[in-house]
mmCIF file with all atom_site columns, C-alpha atoms in Angstrom:
data_model
loop_
_atom_site.group_PDB
_atom_site.id
_atom_site.type_symbol
_atom_site.label_atom_id
_atom_site.label_alt_id
_atom_site.label_comp_id
_atom_site.label_asym_id
_atom_site.label_entity_id
_atom_site.label_seq_id
_atom_site.pdbx_PDB_ins_code
_atom_site.Cartn_x
_atom_site.Cartn_y
_atom_site.Cartn_z
_atom_site.occupancy
_atom_site.B_iso_or_equiv
_atom_site.pdbx_formal_charge
_atom_site.auth_seq_id
_atom_site.auth_comp_id
_atom_site.auth_asym_id
_atom_site.auth_atom_id
_atom_site.pdbx_PDB_model_num
ATOM 1   C CA . MET A 1 1   ? 0.000   0.000   0.000   1.00 0.00 ? 2   MET A CA 1
ATOM 2   C CA . LEU A 1 2   ? 1.312   3.445   -0.919  1.00 0.00 ? 3   LEU A CA 1
ATOM 3   C CA . THR A 1 3   ? 1.149   5.864   2.036   1.00 0.00 ? 4   THR A CA 1
ATOM 4   C CA . PRO A 1 4   ? 1.229   9.664   1.470   1.00 0.00 ? 5   PRO A CA 1
ATOM 5   C CA . PRO A 1 5   ? 3.409   11.872  3.659   1.00 0.00 ? 6   PRO A CA 1
ATOM 6   C CA . ALA A 1 6   ? 1.493   13.369  6.586   1.00 0.00 ? 7   ALA A CA 1
ATOM 7   C CA . ASP A 1 7   ? 2.074   16.987  5.588   1.00 0.00 ? 8   ASP A CA 1
ATOM 8   C CA . ALA A 1 8   ? 1.031   16.632  1.943   1.00 0.00 ? 9   ALA A CA 1
ATOM 9   C CA . HIS A 1 9   ? -2.206  18.087  0.562   1.00 0.00 ? 10  HIS A CA 1
ATOM 10  C CA . PRO A 1 10  ? -4.462  14.979  0.406   1.00 0.00 ? 11  PRO A CA 1
ATOM 11  C CA . GLU A 1 11  ? -6.015  15.514  -3.036  1.00 0.00 ? 12  GLU A CA 1
ATOM 12  C CA . LYS A 1 12  ? -2.752  16.511  -4.723  1.00 0.00 ? 13  LYS A CA 1
ATOM 13  C CA . THR A 1 13  ? -0.961  13.605  -3.032  1.00 0.00 ? 14  THR A CA 1
ATOM 14  C CA . ILE A 1 14  ? -3.511  11.072  -4.281  1.00 0.00 ? 15  ILE A CA 1
ATOM 15  C CA . VAL A 1 15  ? -3.182  12.403  -7.848  1.00 0.00 ? 16  VAL A CA 1
ATOM 16  C CA . THR A 1 16  ? 0.612   12.151  -7.555  1.00 0.00 ? 17  THR A CA 1
ATOM 17  C CA . GLN A 1 17  ? 0.356   8.600   -6.183  1.00 0.00 ? 18  GLN A CA 1
ATOM 18  C CA . LEU A 1 18  ? -1.969  7.618   -9.003  1.00 0.00 ? 19  LEU A CA 1
ATOM 19  C CA . ARG A 1 19  ? 0.345   9.088   -11.656 1.00 0.00 ? 20  ARG A CA 1
ATOM 20  C CA . GLY A 1 20  ? 3.308   7.237   -10.165 1.00 0.00 ? 21  GLY A CA 1
ATOM 21  C CA . TYR A 1 21  ? 1.473   3.933   -9.944  1.00 0.00 ? 22  TYR A CA 1
ATOM 22  C CA . LEU A 1 22  ? 0.126   4.097   -13.499 1.00 0.00 ? 23  LEU A CA 1
ATOM 23  C CA . GLY A 1 23  ? 3.590   5.011   -14.773 1.00 0.00 ? 24  GLY A CA 1
ATOM 24  C CA . GLN A 1 24  ? 5.153   1.845   -13.428 1.00 0.00 ? 25  GLN A CA 1
ATOM 25  C CA . ILE A 1 25  ? 2.605   -0.899  -14.110 1.00 0.00 ? 26  ILE A CA 1
ATOM 26  C CA . ASP A 1 26  ? 2.209   -2.879  -17.323 1.00 0.00 ? 27  ASP A CA 1
ATOM 27  C CA . LEU A 1 27  ? -1.235  -2.278  -18.778 1.00 0.00 ? 28  LEU A CA 1
ATOM 28  C CA . PRO A 1 28  ? -2.968  -4.515  -21.351 1.00 0.00 ? 29  PRO A CA 1
ATOM 29  C CA . ASP A 1 29  ? -2.822  -3.590  -25.038 1.00 0.00 ? 30  ASP A CA 1
ATOM 30  C CA . ASP A 1 30  ? -6.027  -1.562  -24.822 1.00 0.00 ? 31  ASP A CA 1
ATOM 31  C CA . GLY A 1 31  ? -4.641  0.539   -21.946 1.00 0.00 ? 32  GLY A CA 1
ATOM 32  C CA . ARG A 1 32  ? -7.413  -0.479  -19.557 1.00 0.00 ? 33  ARG A CA 1
ATOM 33  C CA . LEU A 1 33  ? -6.752  0.392   -15.906 1.00 0.00 ? 34  LEU A CA 1
ATOM 34  C CA . PRO A 1 34  ? -7.316  -2.078  -13.061 1.00 0.00 ? 35  PRO A CA 1
ATOM 35  C CA . PRO A 1 35  ? -10.774 -1.935  -11.419 1.00 0.00 ? 36  PRO A CA 1
ATOM 36  C CA . GLU A 1 36  ? -11.414 0.945   -9.005  1.00 0.00 ? 37  GLU A CA 1
ATOM 37  C CA . ARG A 1 37  ? -11.552 -1.400  -6.005  1.00 0.00 ? 38  ARG A CA 1
ATOM 38  C CA . GLU A 1 38  ? -8.061  -2.678  -6.840  1.00 0.00 ? 39  GLU A CA 1
ATOM 39  C CA . LEU A 1 39  ? -6.649  0.808   -7.414  1.00 0.00 ? 40  LEU A CA 1
ATOM 40  C CA . SER A 1 40  ? -8.151  2.176   -4.209  1.00 0.00 ? 41  SER A CA 1
ATOM 41  C CA . ALA A 1 41  ? -6.699  -0.756  -2.231  1.00 0.00 ? 42  ALA A CA 1
ATOM 42  C CA . VAL A 1 42  ? -3.238  -0.325  -3.713  1.00 0.00 ? 43  VAL A CA 1
ATOM 43  C CA . LEU A 1 43  ? -3.216  3.431   -3.101  1.00 0.00 ? 44  LEU A CA 1
ATOM 44  C CA . GLY A 1 44  ? -4.817  3.138   0.328   1.00 0.00 ? 45  GLY A CA 1
ATOM 45  C CA . VAL A 1 45  ? -7.608  5.598   -0.466  1.00 0.00 ? 46  VAL A CA 1
ATOM 46  C CA . SER A 1 46  ? -11.394 5.477   -0.624  1.00 0.00 ? 47  SER A CA 1
ATOM 47  C CA . ARG A 1 47  ? -13.248 4.937   -3.892  1.00 0.00 ? 48  ARG A CA 1
ATOM 48  C CA . THR A 1 48  ? -14.524 8.536   -3.645  1.00 0.00 ? 49  THR A CA 1
ATOM 49  C CA . GLU A 1 49  ? -10.977 9.914   -3.295  1.00 0.00 ? 50  GLU A CA 1
ATOM 50  C CA . LEU A 1 50  ? -9.776  7.727   -6.155  1.00 0.00 ? 51  LEU A CA 1
ATOM 51  C CA . ARG A 1 51  ? -12.560 8.965   -8.444  1.00 0.00 ? 52  ARG A CA 1
ATOM 52  C CA . LYS A 1 52  ? -11.609 12.584  -7.734  1.00 0.00 ? 53  LYS A CA 1
ATOM 53  C CA . ALA A 1 53  ? -8.006  11.791  -8.727  1.00 0.00 ? 54  ALA A CA 1
ATOM 54  C CA . LEU A 1 54  ? -9.222  10.016  -11.867 1.00 0.00 ? 55  LEU A CA 1
ATOM 55  C CA . ASP A 1 55  ? -11.319 13.090  -12.672 1.00 0.00 ? 56  ASP A CA 1
ATOM 56  C CA . VAL A 1 56  ? -8.161  15.229  -12.553 1.00 0.00 ? 57  VAL A CA 1
ATOM 57  C CA . LEU A 1 57  ? -6.268  12.947  -14.944 1.00 0.00 ? 58  LEU A CA 1
ATOM 58  C CA . GLU A 1 58  ? -9.282  12.709  -17.255 1.00 0.00 ? 59  GLU A CA 1
ATOM 59  C CA . ALA A 1 59  ? -9.527  16.522  -17.371 1.00 0.00 ? 60  ALA A CA 1
ATOM 60  C CA . GLU A 1 60  ? -5.849  16.613  -18.342 1.00 0.00 ? 61  GLU A CA 1
ATOM 61  C CA . GLY A 1 61  ? -6.484  14.149  -21.183 1.00 0.00 ? 62  GLY A CA 1
ATOM 62  C CA . GLN A 1 62  ? -4.373  11.431  -19.548 1.00 0.00 ? 63  GLN A CA 1
ATOM 63  C CA . LEU A 1 63  ? -7.203  8.899   -19.478 1.00 0.00 ? 64  LEU A CA 1
ATOM 64  C CA . TRP A 1 64  ? -10.803 8.389   -20.550 1.00 0.00 ? 65  TRP A CA 1
ATOM 65  C CA . ARG A 1 65  ? -13.791 6.422   -19.314 1.00 0.00 ? 66  ARG A CA 1
ATOM 66  C CA . HIS A 1 66  ? -16.282 4.187   -21.080 1.00 0.00 ? 67  HIS A CA 1
ATOM 67  C CA . VAL A 1 67  ? -19.404 3.443   -19.045 1.00 0.00 ? 68  VAL A CA 1
ATOM 68  C CA . GLY A 1 68  ? -19.691 -0.283  -18.475 1.00 0.00 ? 69  GLY A CA 1
ATOM 69  C CA . LYS A 1 69  ? -16.235 -1.043  -19.873 1.00 0.00 ? 70  LYS A CA 1
ATOM 70  C CA . GLY A 1 70  ? -13.783 0.760   -17.613 1.00 0.00 ? 71  GLY A CA 1
ATOM 71  C CA . THR A 1 71  ? -11.134 3.464   -17.578 1.00 0.00 ? 72  THR A CA 1
ATOM 72  C CA . PHE A 1 72  ? -8.374  3.622   -20.196 1.00 0.00 ? 73  PHE A CA 1
ATOM 73  C CA . MET A 1 73  ? -5.061  5.452   -20.517 1.00 0.00 ? 74  MET A CA 1
ATOM 74  C CA . GLY A 1 74  ? -4.741  8.010   -23.294 1.00 0.00 ? 75  GLY A CA 1
ATOM 75  C CA . SER A 1 75  ? -7.124  10.296  -25.114 1.00 0.00 ? 76  SER A CA 1
ATOM 76  C CA . ARG A 1 76  ? -10.648 9.200   -25.955 1.00 0.00 ? 77  ARG A CA 1
ATOM 77  C CA . PRO A 1 77  ? -10.706 7.670   -29.459 1.00 0.00 ? 78  PRO A CA 1
ATOM 78  C CA . LEU A 1 78  ? -13.512 8.180   -31.957 1.00 0.00 ? 79  LEU A CA 1
ATOM 79  C CA . ASP A 1 79  ? -16.939 7.940   -30.360 1.00 0.00 ? 80  ASP A CA 1
ATOM 80  C CA . THR A 1 80  ? -17.777 4.436   -31.528 1.00 0.00 ? 81  THR A CA 1
ATOM 81  C CA . PHE A 1 81  ? -15.916 1.384   -32.723 1.00 0.00 ? 82  PHE A CA 1
ATOM 82  C CA . ALA A 1 82  ? -18.128 1.493   -35.810 1.00 0.00 ? 83  ALA A CA 1
ATOM 83  C CA . ASP A 1 83  ? -16.358 4.718   -36.861 1.00 0.00 ? 84  ASP A CA 1
ATOM 84  C CA . ILE A 1 84  ? -12.955 3.053   -36.544 1.00 0.00 ? 85  ILE A CA 1
ATOM 85  C CA . ALA A 1 85  ? -14.165 -0.101  -38.259 1.00 0.00 ? 86  ALA A CA 1
ATOM 86  C CA . ALA A 1 86  ? -15.621 1.909   -41.141 1.00 0.00 ? 87  ALA A CA 1
ATOM 87  C CA . LEU A 1 87  ? -12.342 3.772   -41.629 1.00 0.00 ? 88  LEU A CA 1
ATOM 88  C CA . ALA A 1 88  ? -10.398 0.513   -41.446 1.00 0.00 ? 89  ALA A CA 1
ATOM 89  C CA . ARG A 1 89  ? -12.615 -1.122  -44.086 1.00 0.00 ? 90  ARG A CA 1
ATOM 90  C CA . ARG A 1 90  ? -11.952 1.749   -46.474 1.00 0.00 ? 91  ARG A CA 1
ATOM 91  C CA . SER A 1 91  ? -8.216  1.820   -45.753 1.00 0.00 ? 92  SER A CA 1
ATOM 92  C CA . ASN A 1 92  ? -5.297  -0.552  -46.193 1.00 0.00 ? 93  ASN A CA 1
ATOM 93  C CA . PRO A 1 93  ? -1.750  -1.026  -44.812 1.00 0.00 ? 94  PRO A CA 1
ATOM 94  C CA . ALA A 1 94  ? -0.180  1.207   -47.465 1.00 0.00 ? 95  ALA A CA 1
ATOM 95  C CA . GLU A 1 95  ? -2.516  4.097   -46.590 1.00 0.00 ? 96  GLU A CA 1
ATOM 96  C CA . VAL A 1 96  ? -1.889  3.643   -42.884 1.00 0.00 ? 97  VAL A CA 1
ATOM 97  C CA . MET A 1 97  ? 1.868   3.805   -43.346 1.00 0.00 ? 98  MET A CA 1
ATOM 98  C CA . ARG A 1 98  ? 1.677   6.851   -45.623 1.00 0.00 ? 99  ARG A CA 1
ATOM 99  C CA . ALA A 1 99  ? -0.488  8.627   -43.058 1.00 0.00 ? 100 ALA A CA 1
ATOM 100 C CA . ARG A 1 100 ? 2.014   7.786   -40.321 1.00 0.00 ? 101 ARG A CA 1
ATOM 101 C CA . ILE A 1 101 ? 4.883   9.104   -42.441 1.00 0.00 ? 102 ILE A CA 1
ATOM 102 C CA . VAL A 1 102 ? 3.011   12.385  -42.964 1.00 0.00 ? 103 VAL A CA 1
ATOM 103 C CA . MET A 1 103 ? 2.030   12.826  -39.303 1.00 0.00 ? 104 MET A CA 1
ATOM 104 C CA . GLU A 1 104 ? 4.573   11.282  -36.956 1.00 0.00 ? 105 GLU A CA 1
ATOM 105 C CA . PRO A 1 105 ? 7.738   13.100  -38.085 1.00 0.00 ? 106 PRO A CA 1
ATOM 106 C CA . GLU A 1 106 ? 6.009   16.399  -37.291 1.00 0.00 ? 107 GLU A CA 1
ATOM 107 C CA . ILE A 1 107 ? 4.895   15.020  -33.931 1.00 0.00 ? 108 ILE A CA 1
ATOM 108 C CA . ALA A 1 108 ? 8.526   14.081  -33.208 1.00 0.00 ? 109 ALA A CA 1
ATOM 109 C CA . ARG A 1 109 ? 9.602   17.573  -34.270 1.00 0.00 ? 110 ARG A CA 1
ATOM 110 C CA . ALA A 1 110 ? 7.125   19.098  -31.801 1.00 0.00 ? 111 ALA A CA 1
ATOM 111 C CA . ALA A 1 111 ? 8.192   16.687  -29.057 1.00 0.00 ? 112 ALA A CA 1
ATOM 112 C CA . ALA A 1 112 ? 11.825  17.744  -29.461 1.00 0.00 ? 113 ALA A CA 1
ATOM 113 C CA . PHE A 1 113 ? 10.727  21.270  -28.611 1.00 0.00 ? 114 PHE A CA 1
ATOM 114 C CA . THR A 1 114 ? 8.436   20.512  -25.659 1.00 0.00 ? 115 THR A CA 1
ATOM 115 C CA . ALA A 1 115 ? 9.413   17.137  -24.120 1.00 0.00 ? 116 ALA A CA 1
ATOM 116 C CA . THR A 1 116 ? 9.993   17.157  -20.369 1.00 0.00 ? 117 THR A CA 1
ATOM 117 C CA . PRO A 1 117 ? 12.551  15.073  -18.456 1.00 0.00 ? 118 PRO A CA 1
ATOM 118 C CA . ALA A 1 118 ? 9.661   12.799  -17.386 1.00 0.00 ? 119 ALA A CA 1
ATOM 119 C CA . ASP A 1 119 ? 8.727   12.280  -21.058 1.00 0.00 ? 120 ASP A CA 1
ATOM 120 C CA . ILE A 1 120 ? 12.323  11.354  -21.896 1.00 0.00 ? 121 ILE A CA 1
ATOM 121 C CA . ALA A 1 121 ? 12.471  8.941   -18.965 1.00 0.00 ? 122 ALA A CA 1
ATOM 122 C CA . GLU A 1 122 ? 9.282   7.261   -20.182 1.00 0.00 ? 123 GLU A CA 1
ATOM 123 C CA . MET A 1 123 ? 10.731  6.966   -23.700 1.00 0.00 ? 124 MET A CA 1
ATOM 124 C CA . ARG A 1 124 ? 13.933  5.426   -22.326 1.00 0.00 ? 125 ARG A CA 1
ATOM 125 C CA . MET A 1 125 ? 11.892  2.927   -20.340 1.00 0.00 ? 126 MET A CA 1
ATOM 126 C CA . CYS A 1 126 ? 9.981   1.948   -23.488 1.00 0.00 ? 127 CYS A CA 1
ATOM 127 C CA . LEU A 1 127 ? 13.270  1.461   -25.352 1.00 0.00 ? 128 LEU A CA 1
ATOM 128 C CA . ALA A 1 128 ? 14.605  -0.830  -22.625 1.00 0.00 ? 129 ALA A CA 1
ATOM 129 C CA . ARG A 1 129 ? 11.393  -2.858  -22.342 1.00 0.00 ? 130 ARG A CA 1
ATOM 130 C CA . SER A 1 130 ? 11.144  -3.323  -26.112 1.00 0.00 ? 131 SER A CA 1
ATOM 131 C CA . ARG A 1 131 ? 14.654  -4.822  -26.155 1.00 0.00 ? 132 ARG A CA 1
ATOM 132 C CA . GLN A 1 132 ? 13.643  -7.197  -23.346 1.00 0.00 ? 133 GLN A CA 1
ATOM 133 C CA . ALA A 1 133 ? 10.463  -8.374  -25.112 1.00 0.00 ? 134 ALA A CA 1
ATOM 134 C CA . GLU A 1 134 ? 10.102  -12.154 -25.323 1.00 0.00 ? 135 GLU A CA 1
ATOM 135 C CA . THR A 1 135 ? 7.497   -12.095 -28.106 1.00 0.00 ? 136 THR A CA 1
ATOM 136 C CA . TRP A 1 136 ? 6.546   -9.910  -31.056 1.00 0.00 ? 137 TRP A CA 1
ATOM 137 C CA . ARG A 1 137 ? 3.302   -9.047  -29.238 1.00 0.00 ? 138 ARG A CA 1
ATOM 138 C CA . GLN A 1 138 ? 5.250   -7.693  -26.261 1.00 0.00 ? 139 GLN A CA 1
ATOM 139 C CA . TYR A 1 139 ? 7.613   -5.794  -28.533 1.00 0.00 ? 140 TYR A CA 1
ATOM 140 C CA . GLU A 1 140 ? 4.765   -4.218  -30.480 1.00 0.00 ? 141 GLU A CA 1
ATOM 141 C CA . ALA A 1 141 ? 3.022   -3.152  -27.247 1.00 0.00 ? 142 ALA A CA 1
ATOM 142 C CA . TRP A 1 142 ? 6.162   -1.285  -26.126 1.00 0.00 ? 143 TRP A CA 1
ATOM 143 C CA . ASP A 1 143 ? 6.700   0.082   -29.634 1.00 0.00 ? 144 ASP A CA 1
ATOM 144 C CA . THR A 1 144 ? 3.158   1.503   -29.590 1.00 0.00 ? 145 THR A CA 1
ATOM 145 C CA . ARG A 1 145 ? 3.716   2.942   -26.121 1.00 0.00 ? 146 ARG A CA 1
ATOM 146 C CA . LEU A 1 146 ? 6.948   4.625   -27.248 1.00 0.00 ? 147 LEU A CA 1
ATOM 147 C CA . HIS A 1 147 ? 5.299   6.275   -30.233 1.00 0.00 ? 148 HIS A CA 1
ATOM 148 C CA . ARG A 1 148 ? 2.387   7.428   -28.086 1.00 0.00 ? 149 ARG A CA 1
ATOM 149 C CA . THR A 1 149 ? 4.746   8.809   -25.453 1.00 0.00 ? 150 THR A CA 1
ATOM 150 C CA . ILE A 1 150 ? 6.391   10.867  -28.184 1.00 0.00 ? 151 ILE A CA 1
ATOM 151 C CA . ALA A 1 151 ? 2.941   12.122  -29.205 1.00 0.00 ? 152 ALA A CA 1
ATOM 152 C CA . GLU A 1 152 ? 2.143   13.004  -25.578 1.00 0.00 ? 153 GLU A CA 1
ATOM 153 C CA . ALA A 1 153 ? 5.453   14.877  -25.351 1.00 0.00 ? 154 ALA A CA 1
ATOM 154 C CA . SER A 1 154 ? 4.300   17.187  -28.161 1.00 0.00 ? 155 SER A CA 1
ATOM 155 C CA . GLN A 1 155 ? 1.920   18.695  -25.572 1.00 0.00 ? 156 GLN A CA 1
ATOM 156 C CA . ASN A 1 156 ? -0.633  19.188  -28.333 1.00 0.00 ? 157 ASN A CA 1
ATOM 157 C CA . THR A 1 157 ? -4.056  17.735  -27.547 1.00 0.00 ? 158 THR A CA 1
ATOM 158 C CA . LEU A 1 158 ? -5.227  17.792  -31.159 1.00 0.00 ? 159 LEU A CA 1
ATOM 159 C CA . LEU A 1 159 ? -2.115  16.036  -32.460 1.00 0.00 ? 160 LEU A CA 1
ATOM 160 C CA . LEU A 1 160 ? -2.470  13.422  -29.732 1.00 0.00 ? 161 LEU A CA 1
ATOM 161 C CA . GLY A 1 161 ? -6.105  12.837  -30.619 1.00 0.00 ? 162 GLY A CA 1
ATOM 162 C CA . LEU A 1 162 ? -5.241  12.448  -34.304 1.00 0.00 ? 163 LEU A CA 1
ATOM 163 C CA . PHE A 1 163 ? -2.437  10.064  -33.387 1.00 0.00 ? 164 PHE A CA 1
ATOM 164 C CA . ASP A 1 164 ? -4.820  7.942   -31.287 1.00 0.00 ? 165 ASP A CA 1
ATOM 165 C CA . THR A 1 165 ? -7.351  7.806   -34.094 1.00 0.00 ? 166 THR A CA 1
ATOM 166 C CA . LEU A 1 166 ? -4.728  6.762   -36.630 1.00 0.00 ? 167 LEU A CA 1
ATOM 167 C CA . ASN A 1 167 ? -3.366  4.186   -34.187 1.00 0.00 ? 168 ASN A CA 1
ATOM 168 C CA . ALA A 1 168 ? -6.854  2.725   -33.670 1.00 0.00 ? 169 ALA A CA 1
ATOM 169 C CA . VAL A 1 169 ? -7.307  2.398   -37.440 1.00 0.00 ? 170 VAL A CA 1
ATOM 170 C CA . ARG A 1 170 ? -3.842  0.827   -37.693 1.00 0.00 ? 171 ARG A CA 1
ATOM 171 C CA . ARG A 1 171 ? -4.848  -1.864  -35.195 1.00 0.00 ? 172 ARG A CA 1
ATOM 172 C CA . ALA A 1 172 ? -8.115  -2.545  -37.044 1.00 0.00 ? 173 ALA A CA 1
ATOM 173 C CA . VAL A 1 173 ? -6.673  -2.770  -40.555 1.00 0.00 ? 174 VAL A CA 1
ATOM 174 C CA . THR A 1 174 ? -5.917  -6.291  -41.812 1.00 0.00 ? 175 THR A CA 1
ATOM 175 C CA . TRP A 1 175 ? -2.153  -6.575  -42.252 1.00 0.00 ? 176 TRP A CA 1
ATOM 176 C CA . GLY A 1 176 ? -2.120  -9.917  -44.038 1.00 0.00 ? 177 GLY A CA 1
ATOM 177 C CA . ARG A 1 177 ? 0.402   -12.633 -43.255 1.00 0.00 ? 178 ARG A CA 1
ATOM 178 C CA . LEU A 1 178 ? 1.482   -12.754 -39.619 1.00 0.00 ? 179 LEU A CA 1
ATOM 179 C CA . ARG A 1 179 ? 5.052   -13.119 -38.438 1.00 0.00 ? 180 ARG A CA 1
ATOM 180 C CA . THR A 1 180 ? 6.343   -16.681 -38.062 1.00 0.00 ? 181 THR A CA 1
ATOM 181 C CA . GLU A 1 181 ? 10.045  -16.879 -37.163 1.00 0.00 ? 182 GLU A CA 1
ATOM 182 C CA . PRO A 1 182 ? 11.771  -15.724 -35.071 1.00 0.00 ? 183 PRO A CA 1
ATOM 183 C CA . VAL A 1 183 ? 9.350   -15.488 -32.150 1.00 0.00 ? 184 VAL A CA 1
ATOM 184 C CA . LYS A 1 184 ? 10.751  -12.107 -31.070 1.00 0.00 ? 185 LYS A CA 1
ATOM 185 C CA . PRO A 1 185 ? 12.863  -9.316  -32.591 1.00 0.00 ? 186 PRO A CA 1
ATOM 186 C CA . LEU A 1 186 ? 16.503  -10.207 -33.076 1.00 0.00 ? 187 LEU A CA 1
ATOM 187 C CA . PRO A 1 187 ? 19.091  -8.096  -31.192 1.00 0.00 ? 188 PRO A CA 1
ATOM 188 C CA . ASP A 1 188 ? 19.971  -6.259  -34.415 1.00 0.00 ? 189 ASP A CA 1
ATOM 189 C CA . HIS A 1 189 ? 16.345  -5.464  -35.306 1.00 0.00 ? 190 HIS A CA 1
ATOM 190 C CA . HIS A 1 190 ? 16.386  -2.162  -37.192 1.00 0.00 ? 191 HIS A CA 1
ATOM 191 C CA . SER A 1 191 ? 13.880  -0.413  -34.924 1.00 0.00 ? 192 SER A CA 1
ATOM 192 C CA . PHE A 1 192 ? 16.118  -0.567  -31.854 1.00 0.00 ? 193 PHE A CA 1
ATOM 193 C CA . ALA A 1 193 ? 18.808  1.726   -33.256 1.00 0.00 ? 194 ALA A CA 1
ATOM 194 C CA . GLU A 1 194 ? 16.254  3.890   -35.073 1.00 0.00 ? 195 GLU A CA 1
ATOM 195 C CA . HIS A 1 195 ? 14.215  4.426   -31.905 1.00 0.00 ? 196 HIS A CA 1
ATOM 196 C CA . GLU A 1 196 ? 17.370  5.267   -29.955 1.00 0.00 ? 197 GLU A CA 1
ATOM 197 C CA . SER A 1 197 ? 18.346  7.943   -32.485 1.00 0.00 ? 198 SER A CA 1
ATOM 198 C CA . ILE A 1 198 ? 14.862  9.486   -32.398 1.00 0.00 ? 199 ILE A CA 1
ATOM 199 C CA . VAL A 1 199 ? 14.828  9.685   -28.591 1.00 0.00 ? 200 VAL A CA 1
ATOM 200 C CA . ASP A 1 200 ? 18.386  11.040  -28.556 1.00 0.00 ? 201 ASP A CA 1
ATOM 201 C CA . ALA A 1 201 ? 17.351  13.809  -30.955 1.00 0.00 ? 202 ALA A CA 1
ATOM 202 C CA . ILE A 1 202 ? 14.286  14.661  -28.867 1.00 0.00 ? 203 ILE A CA 1
ATOM 203 C CA . GLU A 1 203 ? 16.349  14.745  -25.680 1.00 0.00 ? 204 GLU A CA 1
ATOM 204 C CA . HIS A 1 204 ? 18.920  17.073  -27.288 1.00 0.00 ? 205 HIS A CA 1
ATOM 205 C CA . ARG A 1 205 ? 16.196  19.391  -28.673 1.00 0.00 ? 206 ARG A CA 1
ATOM 206 C CA . ASP A 1 206 ? 17.331  18.649  -32.226 1.00 0.00 ? 207 ASP A CA 1
ATOM 207 C CA . ILE A 1 207 ? 13.998  19.169  -33.962 1.00 0.00 ? 208 ILE A CA 1
ATOM 208 C CA . ALA A 1 208 ? 15.310  18.519  -37.479 1.00 0.00 ? 209 ALA A CA 1
ATOM 209 C CA . ALA A 1 209 ? 17.017  15.262  -36.474 1.00 0.00 ? 210 ALA A CA 1
ATOM 210 C CA . ALA A 1 210 ? 13.940  14.104  -34.552 1.00 0.00 ? 211 ALA A CA 1
ATOM 211 C CA . ALA A 1 211 ? 11.703  14.597  -37.587 1.00 0.00 ? 212 ALA A CA 1
ATOM 212 C CA . ALA A 1 212 ? 14.224  13.082  -40.011 1.00 0.00 ? 213 ALA A CA 1
ATOM 213 C CA . GLY A 1 213 ? 14.837  10.118  -37.717 1.00 0.00 ? 214 GLY A CA 1
ATOM 214 C CA . MET A 1 214 ? 11.136  9.372   -37.373 1.00 0.00 ? 215 MET A CA 1
ATOM 215 C CA . ARG A 1 215 ? 10.597  9.688   -41.110 1.00 0.00 ? 216 ARG A CA 1
ATOM 216 C CA . ALA A 1 216 ? 13.499  7.327   -41.903 1.00 0.00 ? 217 ALA A CA 1
ATOM 217 C CA . HIS A 1 217 ? 12.272  4.842   -39.293 1.00 0.00 ? 218 HIS A CA 1
ATOM 218 C CA . LEU A 1 218 ? 8.710   4.763   -40.627 1.00 0.00 ? 219 LEU A CA 1
ATOM 219 C CA . GLN A 1 219 ? 9.927   4.451   -44.208 1.00 0.00 ? 220 GLN A CA 1
ATOM 220 C CA . THR A 1 220 ? 11.912  1.375   -43.180 1.00 0.00 ? 221 THR A CA 1
ATOM 221 C CA . VAL A 1 221 ? 8.882   -0.036  -41.372 1.00 0.00 ? 222 VAL A CA 1
ATOM 222 C CA . GLU A 1 222 ? 6.743   0.662   -44.449 1.00 0.00 ? 223 GLU A CA 1
ATOM 223 C CA . ARG A 1 223 ? 9.144   -1.132  -46.755 1.00 0.00 ? 224 ARG A CA 1
ATOM 224 C CA . LYS A 1 224 ? 9.446   -4.195  -44.524 1.00 0.00 ? 225 LYS A CA 1
ATOM 225 C CA . LEU A 1 225 ? 5.744   -4.446  -43.740 1.00 0.00 ? 226 LEU A CA 1
ATOM 226 C CA . LEU A 1 226 ? 4.600   -4.065  -47.324 1.00 0.00 ? 227 LEU A CA 1
ATOM 227 C CA . ASP A 1 227 ? 7.201   -6.571  -48.493 1.00 0.00 ? 228 ASP A CA 1
ATOM 228 C CA . ARG A 1 228 ? 5.365   -9.157  -46.364 1.00 0.00 ? 229 ARG A CA 1
ATOM 229 C CA . GLN A 1 229 ? 1.983   -8.510  -47.990 1.00 0.00 ? 230 GLN A CA 1
#
């Protein structure tokens, strides 16, 4: 159980505890948070206090709620799955990759200008966890989290919302033949070095290198993914 210091402002302390806890746990692919009863027990707070802290993070755009389904990290996606599904039916892997190449280099450029030390630390953690992944599914979860962390670091709510929408379509689009061997990325997998260079550029406020690095990375991903179709 996490116990706040006695002299801390209760509401602010609970929000800080919640941020810290959510930053260190592994969430499922959909970003769904544990049930409120579990969170309140871990944090040592009442359900009412927890909901107030969740309200703060929701107002900041850090999470969103779906009645009957739970609370999820990130910005609220399109209103209904039908919207995503309709977009996915009209799209294809080539379109998804071209859209990413148009959008994500500019997001990386913005992140290089506005990223905080906490953002950089989160990116570094994603890099380390992706290298430790034992399966492609684990790797892709950390890859997605890295790219979203970069989008969050842009500190632009609209860009983040567009990123989330594109990412939801990406997950819904049929990508064809699945990976077979190996069962996880090899140590020399191209994305490891490419991700490192992008994060390095963001950390050093090199906006041109951040954008160029992201563009080069996504072009490599595009080539390799489409070669498998």
